[in-house]
Short mmCIF file of C-alpha atoms and ligand atoms in Angstrom, two decimals:
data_model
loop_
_atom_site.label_atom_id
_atom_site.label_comp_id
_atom_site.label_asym_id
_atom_site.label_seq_id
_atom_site.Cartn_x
_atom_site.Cartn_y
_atom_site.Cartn_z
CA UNK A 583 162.67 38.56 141.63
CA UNK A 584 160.21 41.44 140.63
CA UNK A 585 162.80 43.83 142.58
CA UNK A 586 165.49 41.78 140.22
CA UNK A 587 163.94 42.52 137.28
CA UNK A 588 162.93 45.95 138.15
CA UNK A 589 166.62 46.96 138.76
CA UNK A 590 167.64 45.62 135.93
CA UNK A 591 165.36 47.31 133.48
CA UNK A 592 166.38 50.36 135.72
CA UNK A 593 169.55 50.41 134.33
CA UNK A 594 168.58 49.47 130.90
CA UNK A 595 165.61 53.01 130.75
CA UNK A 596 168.92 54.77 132.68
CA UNK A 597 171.66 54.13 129.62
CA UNK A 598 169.33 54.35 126.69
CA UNK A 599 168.72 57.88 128.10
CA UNK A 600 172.00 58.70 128.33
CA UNK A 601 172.83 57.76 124.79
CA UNK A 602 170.71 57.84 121.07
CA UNK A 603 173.88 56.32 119.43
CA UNK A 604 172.39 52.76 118.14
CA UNK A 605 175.80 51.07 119.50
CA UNK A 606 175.45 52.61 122.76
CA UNK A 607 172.30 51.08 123.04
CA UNK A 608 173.10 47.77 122.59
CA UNK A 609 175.92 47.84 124.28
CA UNK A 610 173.26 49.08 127.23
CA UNK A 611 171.26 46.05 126.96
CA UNK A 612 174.03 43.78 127.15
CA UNK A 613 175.08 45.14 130.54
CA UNK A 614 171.92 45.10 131.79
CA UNK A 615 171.39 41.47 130.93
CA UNK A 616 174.41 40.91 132.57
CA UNK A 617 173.29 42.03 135.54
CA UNK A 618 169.55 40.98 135.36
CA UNK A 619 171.64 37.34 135.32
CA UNK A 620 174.20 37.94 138.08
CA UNK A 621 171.49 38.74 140.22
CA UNK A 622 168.92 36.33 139.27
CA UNK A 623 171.65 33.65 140.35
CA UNK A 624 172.09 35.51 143.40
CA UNK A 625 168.71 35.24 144.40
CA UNK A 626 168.12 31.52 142.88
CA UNK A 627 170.12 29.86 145.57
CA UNK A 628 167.92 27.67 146.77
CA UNK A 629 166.30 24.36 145.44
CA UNK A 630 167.86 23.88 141.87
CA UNK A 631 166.80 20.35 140.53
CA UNK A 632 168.35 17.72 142.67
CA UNK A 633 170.43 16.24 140.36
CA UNK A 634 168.33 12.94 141.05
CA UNK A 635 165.66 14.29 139.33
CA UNK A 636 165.44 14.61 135.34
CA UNK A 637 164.02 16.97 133.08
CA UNK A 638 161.74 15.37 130.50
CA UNK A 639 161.45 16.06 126.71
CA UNK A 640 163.71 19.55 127.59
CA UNK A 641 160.40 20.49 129.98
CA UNK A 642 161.42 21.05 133.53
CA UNK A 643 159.54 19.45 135.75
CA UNK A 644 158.09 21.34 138.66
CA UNK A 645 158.46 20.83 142.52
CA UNK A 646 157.12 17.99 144.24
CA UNK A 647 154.77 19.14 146.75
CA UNK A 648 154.03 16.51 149.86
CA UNK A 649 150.74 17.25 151.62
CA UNK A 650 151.09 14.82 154.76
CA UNK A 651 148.55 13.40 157.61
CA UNK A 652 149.27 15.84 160.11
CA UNK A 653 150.66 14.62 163.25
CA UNK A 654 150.30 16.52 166.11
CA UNK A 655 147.66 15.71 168.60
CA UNK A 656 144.28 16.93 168.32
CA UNK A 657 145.45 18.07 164.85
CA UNK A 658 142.57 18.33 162.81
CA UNK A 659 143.41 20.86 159.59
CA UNK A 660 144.96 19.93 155.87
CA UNK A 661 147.72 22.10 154.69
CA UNK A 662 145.87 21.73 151.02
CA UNK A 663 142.34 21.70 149.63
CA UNK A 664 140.82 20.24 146.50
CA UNK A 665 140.82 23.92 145.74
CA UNK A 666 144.50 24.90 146.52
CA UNK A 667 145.57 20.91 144.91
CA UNK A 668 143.94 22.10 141.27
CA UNK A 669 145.80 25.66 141.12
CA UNK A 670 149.32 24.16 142.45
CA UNK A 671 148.54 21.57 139.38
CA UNK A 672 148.15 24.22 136.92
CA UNK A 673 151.17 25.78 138.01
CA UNK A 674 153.08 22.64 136.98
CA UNK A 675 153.55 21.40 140.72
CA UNK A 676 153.43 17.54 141.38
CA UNK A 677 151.40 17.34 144.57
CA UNK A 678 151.50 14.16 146.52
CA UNK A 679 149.26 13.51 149.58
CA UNK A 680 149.07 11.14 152.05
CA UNK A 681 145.70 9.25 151.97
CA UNK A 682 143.45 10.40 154.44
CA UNK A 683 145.04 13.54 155.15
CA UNK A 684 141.99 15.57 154.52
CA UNK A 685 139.42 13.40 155.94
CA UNK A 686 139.43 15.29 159.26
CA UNK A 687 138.36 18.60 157.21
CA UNK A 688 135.86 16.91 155.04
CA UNK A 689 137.68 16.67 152.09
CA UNK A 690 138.05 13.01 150.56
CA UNK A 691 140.61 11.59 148.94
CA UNK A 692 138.83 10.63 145.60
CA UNK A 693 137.90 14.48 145.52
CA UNK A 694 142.03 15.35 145.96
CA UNK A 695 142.78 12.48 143.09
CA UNK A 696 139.99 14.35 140.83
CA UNK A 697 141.73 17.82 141.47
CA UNK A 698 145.28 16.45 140.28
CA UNK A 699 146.65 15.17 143.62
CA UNK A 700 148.53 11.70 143.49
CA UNK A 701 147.71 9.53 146.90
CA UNK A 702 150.39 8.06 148.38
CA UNK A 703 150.25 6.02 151.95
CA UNK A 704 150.87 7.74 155.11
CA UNK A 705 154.68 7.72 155.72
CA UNK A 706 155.70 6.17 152.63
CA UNK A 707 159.40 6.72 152.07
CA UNK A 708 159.86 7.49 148.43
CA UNK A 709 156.88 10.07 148.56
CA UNK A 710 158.90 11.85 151.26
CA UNK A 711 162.88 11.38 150.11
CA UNK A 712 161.37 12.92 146.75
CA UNK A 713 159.51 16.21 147.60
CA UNK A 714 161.33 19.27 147.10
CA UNK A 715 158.93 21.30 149.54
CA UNK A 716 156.30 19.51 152.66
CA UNK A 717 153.37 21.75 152.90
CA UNK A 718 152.35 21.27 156.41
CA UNK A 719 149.58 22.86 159.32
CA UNK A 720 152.05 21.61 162.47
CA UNK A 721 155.51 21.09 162.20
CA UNK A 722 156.53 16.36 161.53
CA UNK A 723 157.97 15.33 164.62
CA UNK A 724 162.01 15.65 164.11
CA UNK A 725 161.80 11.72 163.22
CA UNK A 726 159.65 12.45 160.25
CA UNK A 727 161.62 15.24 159.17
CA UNK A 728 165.02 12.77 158.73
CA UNK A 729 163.22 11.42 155.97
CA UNK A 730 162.98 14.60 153.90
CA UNK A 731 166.05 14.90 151.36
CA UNK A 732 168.71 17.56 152.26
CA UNK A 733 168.23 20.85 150.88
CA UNK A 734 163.78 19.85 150.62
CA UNK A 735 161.71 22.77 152.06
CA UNK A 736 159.25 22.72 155.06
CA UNK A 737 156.62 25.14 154.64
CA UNK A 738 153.67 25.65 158.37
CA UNK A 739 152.82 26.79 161.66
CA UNK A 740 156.53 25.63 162.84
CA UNK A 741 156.04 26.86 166.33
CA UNK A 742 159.04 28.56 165.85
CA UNK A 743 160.23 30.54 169.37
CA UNK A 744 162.85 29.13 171.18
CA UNK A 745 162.24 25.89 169.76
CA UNK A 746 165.33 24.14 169.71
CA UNK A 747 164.51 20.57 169.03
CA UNK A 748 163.11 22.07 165.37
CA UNK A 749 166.38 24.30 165.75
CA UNK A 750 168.51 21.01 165.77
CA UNK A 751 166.11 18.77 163.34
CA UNK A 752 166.76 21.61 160.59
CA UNK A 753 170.15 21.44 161.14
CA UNK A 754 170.61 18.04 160.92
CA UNK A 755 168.40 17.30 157.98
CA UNK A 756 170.02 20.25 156.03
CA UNK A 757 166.35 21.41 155.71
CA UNK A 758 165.14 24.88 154.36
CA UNK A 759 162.19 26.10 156.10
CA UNK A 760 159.33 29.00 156.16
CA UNK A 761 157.54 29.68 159.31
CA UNK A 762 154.29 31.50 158.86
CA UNK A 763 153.76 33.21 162.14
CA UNK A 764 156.72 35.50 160.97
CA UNK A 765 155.57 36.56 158.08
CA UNK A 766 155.94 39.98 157.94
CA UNK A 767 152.52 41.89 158.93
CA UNK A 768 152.62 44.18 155.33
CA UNK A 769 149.97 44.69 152.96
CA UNK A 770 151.47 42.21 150.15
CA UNK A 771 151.37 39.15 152.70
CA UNK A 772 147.49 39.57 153.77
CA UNK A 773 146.91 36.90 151.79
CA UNK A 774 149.39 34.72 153.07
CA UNK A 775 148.42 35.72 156.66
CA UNK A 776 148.03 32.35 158.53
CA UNK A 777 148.05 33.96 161.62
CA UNK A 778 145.20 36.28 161.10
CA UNK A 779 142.89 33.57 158.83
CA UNK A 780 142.94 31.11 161.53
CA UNK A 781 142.87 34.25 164.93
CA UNK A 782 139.38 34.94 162.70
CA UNK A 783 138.14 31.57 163.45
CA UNK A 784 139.72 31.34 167.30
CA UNK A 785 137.70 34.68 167.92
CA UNK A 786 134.30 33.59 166.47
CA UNK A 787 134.33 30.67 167.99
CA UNK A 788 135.29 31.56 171.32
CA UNK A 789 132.55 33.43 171.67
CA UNK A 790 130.36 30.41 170.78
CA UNK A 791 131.74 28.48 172.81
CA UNK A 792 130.83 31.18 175.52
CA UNK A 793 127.27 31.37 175.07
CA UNK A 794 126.92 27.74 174.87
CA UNK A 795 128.43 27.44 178.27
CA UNK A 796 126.87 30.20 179.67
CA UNK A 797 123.94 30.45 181.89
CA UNK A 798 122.23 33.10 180.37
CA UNK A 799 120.89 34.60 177.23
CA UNK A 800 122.94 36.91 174.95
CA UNK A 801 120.50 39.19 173.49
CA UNK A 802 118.16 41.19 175.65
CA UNK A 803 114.70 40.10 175.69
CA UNK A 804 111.43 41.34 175.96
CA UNK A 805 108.95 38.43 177.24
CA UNK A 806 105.88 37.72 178.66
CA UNK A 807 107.76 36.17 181.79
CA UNK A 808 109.57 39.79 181.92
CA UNK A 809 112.81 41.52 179.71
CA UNK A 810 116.03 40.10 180.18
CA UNK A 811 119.15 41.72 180.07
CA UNK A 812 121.18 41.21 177.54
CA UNK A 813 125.12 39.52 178.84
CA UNK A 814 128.08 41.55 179.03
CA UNK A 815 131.31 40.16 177.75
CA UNK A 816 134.77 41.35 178.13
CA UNK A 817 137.26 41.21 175.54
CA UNK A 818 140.84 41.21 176.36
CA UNK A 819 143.01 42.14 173.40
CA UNK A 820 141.44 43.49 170.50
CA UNK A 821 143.96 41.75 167.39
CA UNK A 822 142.13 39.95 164.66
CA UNK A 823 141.18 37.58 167.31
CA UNK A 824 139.74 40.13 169.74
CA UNK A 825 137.82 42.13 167.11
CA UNK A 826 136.18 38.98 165.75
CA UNK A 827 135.05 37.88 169.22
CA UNK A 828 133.72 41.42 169.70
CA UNK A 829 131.67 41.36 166.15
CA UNK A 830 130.44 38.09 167.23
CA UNK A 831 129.30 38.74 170.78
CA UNK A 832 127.61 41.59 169.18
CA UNK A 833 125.72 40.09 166.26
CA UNK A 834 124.55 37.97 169.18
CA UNK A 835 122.99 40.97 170.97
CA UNK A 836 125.86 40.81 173.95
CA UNK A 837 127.07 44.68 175.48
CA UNK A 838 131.18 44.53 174.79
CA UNK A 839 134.08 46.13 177.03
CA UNK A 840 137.68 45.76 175.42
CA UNK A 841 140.47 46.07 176.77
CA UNK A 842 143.90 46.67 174.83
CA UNK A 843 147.23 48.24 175.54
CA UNK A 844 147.62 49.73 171.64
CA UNK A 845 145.05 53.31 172.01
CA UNK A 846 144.96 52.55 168.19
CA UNK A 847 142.74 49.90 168.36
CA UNK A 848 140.20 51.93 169.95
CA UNK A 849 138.46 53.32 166.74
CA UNK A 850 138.29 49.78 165.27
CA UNK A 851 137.17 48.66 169.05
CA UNK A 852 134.08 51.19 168.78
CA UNK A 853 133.25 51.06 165.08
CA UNK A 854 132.02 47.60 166.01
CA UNK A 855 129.63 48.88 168.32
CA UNK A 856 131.70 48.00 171.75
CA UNK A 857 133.12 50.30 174.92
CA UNK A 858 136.68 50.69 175.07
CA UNK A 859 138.46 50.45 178.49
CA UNK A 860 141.59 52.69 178.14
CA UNK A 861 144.63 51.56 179.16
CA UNK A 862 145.91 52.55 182.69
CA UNK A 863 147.83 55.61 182.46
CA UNK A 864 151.32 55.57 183.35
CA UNK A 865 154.79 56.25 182.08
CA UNK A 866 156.12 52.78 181.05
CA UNK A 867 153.64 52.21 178.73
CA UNK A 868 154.12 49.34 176.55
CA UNK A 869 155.64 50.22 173.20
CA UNK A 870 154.61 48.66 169.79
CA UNK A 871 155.85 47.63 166.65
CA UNK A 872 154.80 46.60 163.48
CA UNK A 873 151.33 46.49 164.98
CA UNK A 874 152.22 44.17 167.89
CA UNK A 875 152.19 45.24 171.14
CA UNK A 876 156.00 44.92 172.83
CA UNK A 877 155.67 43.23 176.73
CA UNK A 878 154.39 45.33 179.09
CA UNK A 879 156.28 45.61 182.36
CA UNK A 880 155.09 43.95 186.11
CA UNK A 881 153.83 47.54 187.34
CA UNK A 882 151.50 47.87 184.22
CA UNK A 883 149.87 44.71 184.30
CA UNK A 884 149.11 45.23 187.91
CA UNK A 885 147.44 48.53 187.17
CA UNK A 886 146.01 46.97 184.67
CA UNK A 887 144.27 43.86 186.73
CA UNK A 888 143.50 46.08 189.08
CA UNK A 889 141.68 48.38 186.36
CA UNK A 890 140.06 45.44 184.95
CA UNK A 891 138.85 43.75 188.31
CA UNK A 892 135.69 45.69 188.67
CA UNK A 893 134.59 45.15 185.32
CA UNK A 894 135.26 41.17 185.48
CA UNK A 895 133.45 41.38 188.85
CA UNK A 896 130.06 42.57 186.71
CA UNK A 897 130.87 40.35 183.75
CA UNK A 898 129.39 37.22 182.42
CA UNK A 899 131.30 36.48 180.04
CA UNK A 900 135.39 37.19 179.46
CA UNK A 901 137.29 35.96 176.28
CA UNK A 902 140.95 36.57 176.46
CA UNK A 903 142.79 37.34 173.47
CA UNK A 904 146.20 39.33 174.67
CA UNK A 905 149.23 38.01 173.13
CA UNK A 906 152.83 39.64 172.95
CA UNK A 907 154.88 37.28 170.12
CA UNK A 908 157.10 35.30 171.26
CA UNK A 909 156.48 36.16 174.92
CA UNK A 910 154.31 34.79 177.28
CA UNK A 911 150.80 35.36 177.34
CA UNK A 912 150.29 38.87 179.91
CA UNK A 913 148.36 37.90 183.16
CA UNK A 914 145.42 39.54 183.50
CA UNK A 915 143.26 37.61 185.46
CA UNK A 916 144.49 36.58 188.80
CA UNK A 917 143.20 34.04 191.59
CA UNK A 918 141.49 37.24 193.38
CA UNK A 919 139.98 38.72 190.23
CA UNK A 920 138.48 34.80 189.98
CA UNK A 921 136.83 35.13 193.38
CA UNK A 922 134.93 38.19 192.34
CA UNK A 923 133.25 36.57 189.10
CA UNK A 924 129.71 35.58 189.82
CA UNK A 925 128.95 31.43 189.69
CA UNK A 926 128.28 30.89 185.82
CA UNK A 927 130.11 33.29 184.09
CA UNK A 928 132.68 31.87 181.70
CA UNK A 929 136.06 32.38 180.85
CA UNK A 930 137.92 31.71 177.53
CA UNK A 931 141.31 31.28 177.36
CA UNK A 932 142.39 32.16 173.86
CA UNK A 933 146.39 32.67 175.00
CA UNK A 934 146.46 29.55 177.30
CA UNK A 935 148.87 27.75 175.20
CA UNK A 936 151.09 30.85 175.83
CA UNK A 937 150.99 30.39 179.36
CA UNK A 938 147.51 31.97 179.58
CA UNK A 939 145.57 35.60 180.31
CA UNK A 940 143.95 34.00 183.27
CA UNK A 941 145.05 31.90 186.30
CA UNK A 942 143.93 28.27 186.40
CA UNK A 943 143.16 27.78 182.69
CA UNK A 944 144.20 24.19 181.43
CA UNK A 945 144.76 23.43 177.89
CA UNK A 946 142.11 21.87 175.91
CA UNK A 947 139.98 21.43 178.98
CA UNK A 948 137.21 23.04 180.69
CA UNK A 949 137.79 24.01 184.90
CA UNK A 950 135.11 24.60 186.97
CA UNK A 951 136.43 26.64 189.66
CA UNK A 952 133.64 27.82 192.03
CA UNK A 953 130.95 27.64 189.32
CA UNK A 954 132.93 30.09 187.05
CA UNK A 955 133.80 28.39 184.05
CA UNK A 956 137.13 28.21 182.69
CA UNK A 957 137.86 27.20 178.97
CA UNK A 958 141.30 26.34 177.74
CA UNK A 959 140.90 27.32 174.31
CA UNK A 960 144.41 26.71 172.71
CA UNK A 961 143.09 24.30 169.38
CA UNK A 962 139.87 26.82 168.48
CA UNK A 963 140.61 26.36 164.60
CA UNK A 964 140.75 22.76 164.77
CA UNK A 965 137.18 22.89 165.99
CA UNK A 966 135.71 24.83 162.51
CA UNK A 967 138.50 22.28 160.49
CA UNK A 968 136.82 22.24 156.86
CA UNK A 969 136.53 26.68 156.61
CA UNK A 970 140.34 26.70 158.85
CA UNK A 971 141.81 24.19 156.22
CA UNK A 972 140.45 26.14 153.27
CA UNK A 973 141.86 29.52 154.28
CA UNK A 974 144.97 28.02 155.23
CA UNK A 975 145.57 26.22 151.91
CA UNK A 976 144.49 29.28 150.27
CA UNK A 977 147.33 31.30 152.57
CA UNK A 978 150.28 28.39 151.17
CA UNK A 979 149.21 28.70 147.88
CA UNK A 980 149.24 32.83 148.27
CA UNK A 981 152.80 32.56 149.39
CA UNK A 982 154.31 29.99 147.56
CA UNK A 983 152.37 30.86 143.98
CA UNK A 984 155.38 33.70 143.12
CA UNK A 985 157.82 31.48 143.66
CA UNK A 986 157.00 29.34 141.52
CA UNK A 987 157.92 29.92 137.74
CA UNK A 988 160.76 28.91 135.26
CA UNK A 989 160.17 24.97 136.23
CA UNK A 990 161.97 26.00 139.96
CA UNK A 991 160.74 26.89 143.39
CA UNK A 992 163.00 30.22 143.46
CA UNK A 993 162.74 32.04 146.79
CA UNK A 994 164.44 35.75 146.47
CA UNK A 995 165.90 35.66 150.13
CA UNK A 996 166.25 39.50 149.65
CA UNK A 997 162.31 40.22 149.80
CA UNK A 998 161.49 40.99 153.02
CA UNK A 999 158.43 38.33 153.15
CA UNK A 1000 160.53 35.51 152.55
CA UNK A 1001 163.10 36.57 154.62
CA UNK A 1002 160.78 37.60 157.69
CA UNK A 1003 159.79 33.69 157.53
CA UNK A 1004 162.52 31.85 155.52
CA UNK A 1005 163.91 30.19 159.19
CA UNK A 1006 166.66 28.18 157.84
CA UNK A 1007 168.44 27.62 154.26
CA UNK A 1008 169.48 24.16 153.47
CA UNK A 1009 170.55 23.81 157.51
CA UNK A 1010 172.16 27.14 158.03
CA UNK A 1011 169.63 29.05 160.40
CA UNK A 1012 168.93 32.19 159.71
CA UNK A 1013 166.37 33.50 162.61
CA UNK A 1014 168.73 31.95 165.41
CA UNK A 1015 167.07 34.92 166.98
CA UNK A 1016 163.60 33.54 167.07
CA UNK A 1017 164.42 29.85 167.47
CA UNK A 1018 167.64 29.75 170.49
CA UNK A 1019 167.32 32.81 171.49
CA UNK A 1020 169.98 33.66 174.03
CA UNK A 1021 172.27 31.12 172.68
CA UNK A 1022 175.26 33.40 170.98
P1 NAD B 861 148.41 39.22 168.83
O1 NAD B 861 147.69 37.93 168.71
O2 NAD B 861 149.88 39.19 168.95
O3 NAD B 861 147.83 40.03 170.09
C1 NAD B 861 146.46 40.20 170.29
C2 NAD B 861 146.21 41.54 170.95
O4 NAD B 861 146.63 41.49 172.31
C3 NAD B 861 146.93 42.72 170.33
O5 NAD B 861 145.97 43.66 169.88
C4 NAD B 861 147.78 43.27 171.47
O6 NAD B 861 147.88 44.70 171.44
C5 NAD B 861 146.98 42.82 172.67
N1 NAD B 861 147.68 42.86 173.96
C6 NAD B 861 148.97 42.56 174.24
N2 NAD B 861 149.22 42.76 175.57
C7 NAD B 861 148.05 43.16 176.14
C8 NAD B 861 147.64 43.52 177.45
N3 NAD B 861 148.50 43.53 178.47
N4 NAD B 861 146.36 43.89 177.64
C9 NAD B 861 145.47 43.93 176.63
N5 NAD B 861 145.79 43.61 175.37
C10 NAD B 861 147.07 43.23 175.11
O7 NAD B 861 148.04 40.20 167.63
P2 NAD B 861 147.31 39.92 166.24
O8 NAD B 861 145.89 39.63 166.46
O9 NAD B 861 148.08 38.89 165.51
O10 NAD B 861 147.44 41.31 165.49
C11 NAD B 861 148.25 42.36 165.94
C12 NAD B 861 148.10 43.55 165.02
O11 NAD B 861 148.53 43.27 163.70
C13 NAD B 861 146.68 44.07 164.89
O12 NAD B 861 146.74 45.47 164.90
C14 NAD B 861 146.26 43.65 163.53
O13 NAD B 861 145.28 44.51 162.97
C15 NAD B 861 147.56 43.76 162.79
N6 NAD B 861 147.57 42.93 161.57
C16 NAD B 861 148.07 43.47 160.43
C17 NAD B 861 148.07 42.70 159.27
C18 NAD B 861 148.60 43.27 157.98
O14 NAD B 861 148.72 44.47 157.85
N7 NAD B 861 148.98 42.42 157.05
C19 NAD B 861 147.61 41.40 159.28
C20 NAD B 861 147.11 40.89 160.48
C21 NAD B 861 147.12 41.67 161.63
#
């Protein structure tokens, strides 16, 4: 809309220029308020006021915004906060919740009715046949999203690559839908980041979760009994997830070795105090874009393991960060590079959900192969649920607040941030790329 409006004072600042004559001038501003409307009706496709829904006293009346009891297993974030429930209020916004769908993060539902938010029960079919947009952490299972009224928007984490049973559920329930993990990595989205608020929380934790599990201090110590040295920890992958673990291991005293594939990280890697490992060199290196590093080919990551072998073999701890989107995690760890870890050391498995940077990690659960510890760590946020919840909520609220004006949800499917995310439009899918890939 701000590009809308921009344009079309554009070409109201162009012909005034051109022209002092009084007549010319108005006859300016009519054209350009022509087009400020053509294109404002362009761009306001999506979610007009069901014609179910009235306007009252000549007031529109904003979106309904359903806040469900997330789902998914394990599950244990809000996709709004007391917080986030007052400002969506103050925009105008009806926000519905199901009861108890903050308990898991700490917030209470007396707290959610005092900020503005109307309680409904879990499932209830009205609530959901009624909201224009569900606000969600984890995608409704494809049941739950029948119930949503054709043309309503879903707004989360959709899980969105190569995901064809949401690829089929949006198509049949004529949904619209925003996936966060493709929002577009620019500056004007930081705050809508999902990604990076809850990669913040994976990293710090991981690295608790490390020296709990460990067998050894962190820090090095000078006793009595004697000094003790202080651990060294490996990170693989130095994104938001990877630099976090690395500030964390070294507030806790730790030495750090990272290891990334993008030689830009290695200032960031260093200004934090740690060693960077660089990458092995060779031709097909792996290319990047937009600040993601592109798959790297079989040859590489074998250099690479091999590379990184002798420093797991001296390692206490390793925390494994290295994601490609959309890809499978890269293997970096293999059975052999396992042998060579000493009995205690620890392993965390940030990318196990993605198929996993080391062999013989298991999802949500912790191996014990050898003595070496191995820790699945695919739900990290939903361990630190009250802070994940409140950045999230904050991140919906970021992105949806500019749509939201003139008694409409408007969303300009011309700005690249809504169209890096905005999956599907009342059924039609747009990023058939991202969700079937393969399939035209
Ligand atoms: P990610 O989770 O996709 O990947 C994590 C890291 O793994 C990346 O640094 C990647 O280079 C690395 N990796 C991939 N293959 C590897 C391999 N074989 N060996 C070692 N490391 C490997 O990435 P992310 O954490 O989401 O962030 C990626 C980039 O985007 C970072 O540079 C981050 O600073 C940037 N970012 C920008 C913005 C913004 O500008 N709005 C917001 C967030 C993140």
């Amino acid at each position: 809309m701000t590009a809308v409006v921009a344009m079309a004072d554009a070409v109201r600042t162009f012909d005034c220029s051109k022209s002092h004559a009084a007549e010319d001038r108005t006859l300016s501003l009519a054209k350009a308020s022509v087009v400020e409307k053509h294109l404002q009706k362009r761009c306001r496709l999506l979610f007009r006021r069901p014609r179910n829904l009235s306007w009252v006293g000549g007031i529109p009346i904003l979106p309904n915004l359903l806040i469900p009891v997330e789902s998914a297993a394990g599950e244990t974030r809000v996709a709004a906060s007391p917080e986030t429930v007052k400002k969506f209020t103050a925009l105008g916004c009806r926000v519905v919740l199901e009861q108890g769908a903050g308990l898991a993060s700490g917030y209470l539902d007396e707290t959610y009715s005092e900020c503005g938010a109307e309680l409904v029960p879990v499932a209830d079919a009205s609530a959901w046949s009624q909201a224009d947009a569900l606000l969600c952490v984890q995608s409704p299972t494809a049941d739950a999203l029948g119930r949503l009224r054709s043309g309503a928007l879903l707004v989360g984490l959709l899980a969105p690559y190569a995901n064809s049973e949401l690829d089929g559920a949006l198509k049949r329930c004529g949904l619209s839908a925003m996936a966060l993990e493709l929002l577009p990595r620019i500056s004007r989205a930081q705050s809508a980041d999902a990604l990076s608020s809850q990669a913040n929380i994976a990293g710090y934790k991981s690295v608790l979760l490390a020296s709990a599990a460990l067998d050894r201090y962190f820090p090095m110590l000078m006793t009595a009994a004697g000094t003790v040295q202080p651990a060294r920890v490996v990170v693989l992958g130095a994104g938001v997830a990877g630099l976090q673990a690395v500030a964390t291991a070294r507030r806790l005293g730790a030495v750090v070795y990272v290891s990334d594939i993008r030689p830009a990280v290695k200032e960031q890697v260093e200004s934090l105090g740690a060693r960077f490992i660089d990458p092995p060199e060779m031709e097909d290196k792996p290319a990047e874009s937009g600040g993601y590093a592109k798959q790297a080919s079989d040859a590489f990551l074998a250099a690479q393991r091999q590379q990184l072998s002798d420093q797991l073999a001296e390692a206490d701890v390793a925390i494994c960060t290295a994601q490609v989107p959309g890809r499978r995690a890269p293997r970096l760890i293999s059975e052999d590079m396992l042998d060579r870890m000493r009995p205690g050391s620890v392993v965390v498995d940030l990318a196990v959900a993605q198929g996993g940077n080391c062999a013989d990690t298991v999802p949500s659960e912790t191996v014990d192969r050898n003595g070496v510890k191995l820790i699945g760590a695919n739900d990290l946020p939903c361990t630190v649920p009250n802070h994940a919840s409140a950045l999230y909520a904050r991140n919906l609220l970021a992105l949806l607040q500019p749509t939201l004006s003139d008694g409409q949800l408007t969303l300009d499917t011309e700005d690249e941030l809504i169209a890096g995310c905005l999956i599907s439009q009342d059924g039609t899918i747009r990023r058939s790329d991202v969700l079937t890939p393969g399939a035209n």
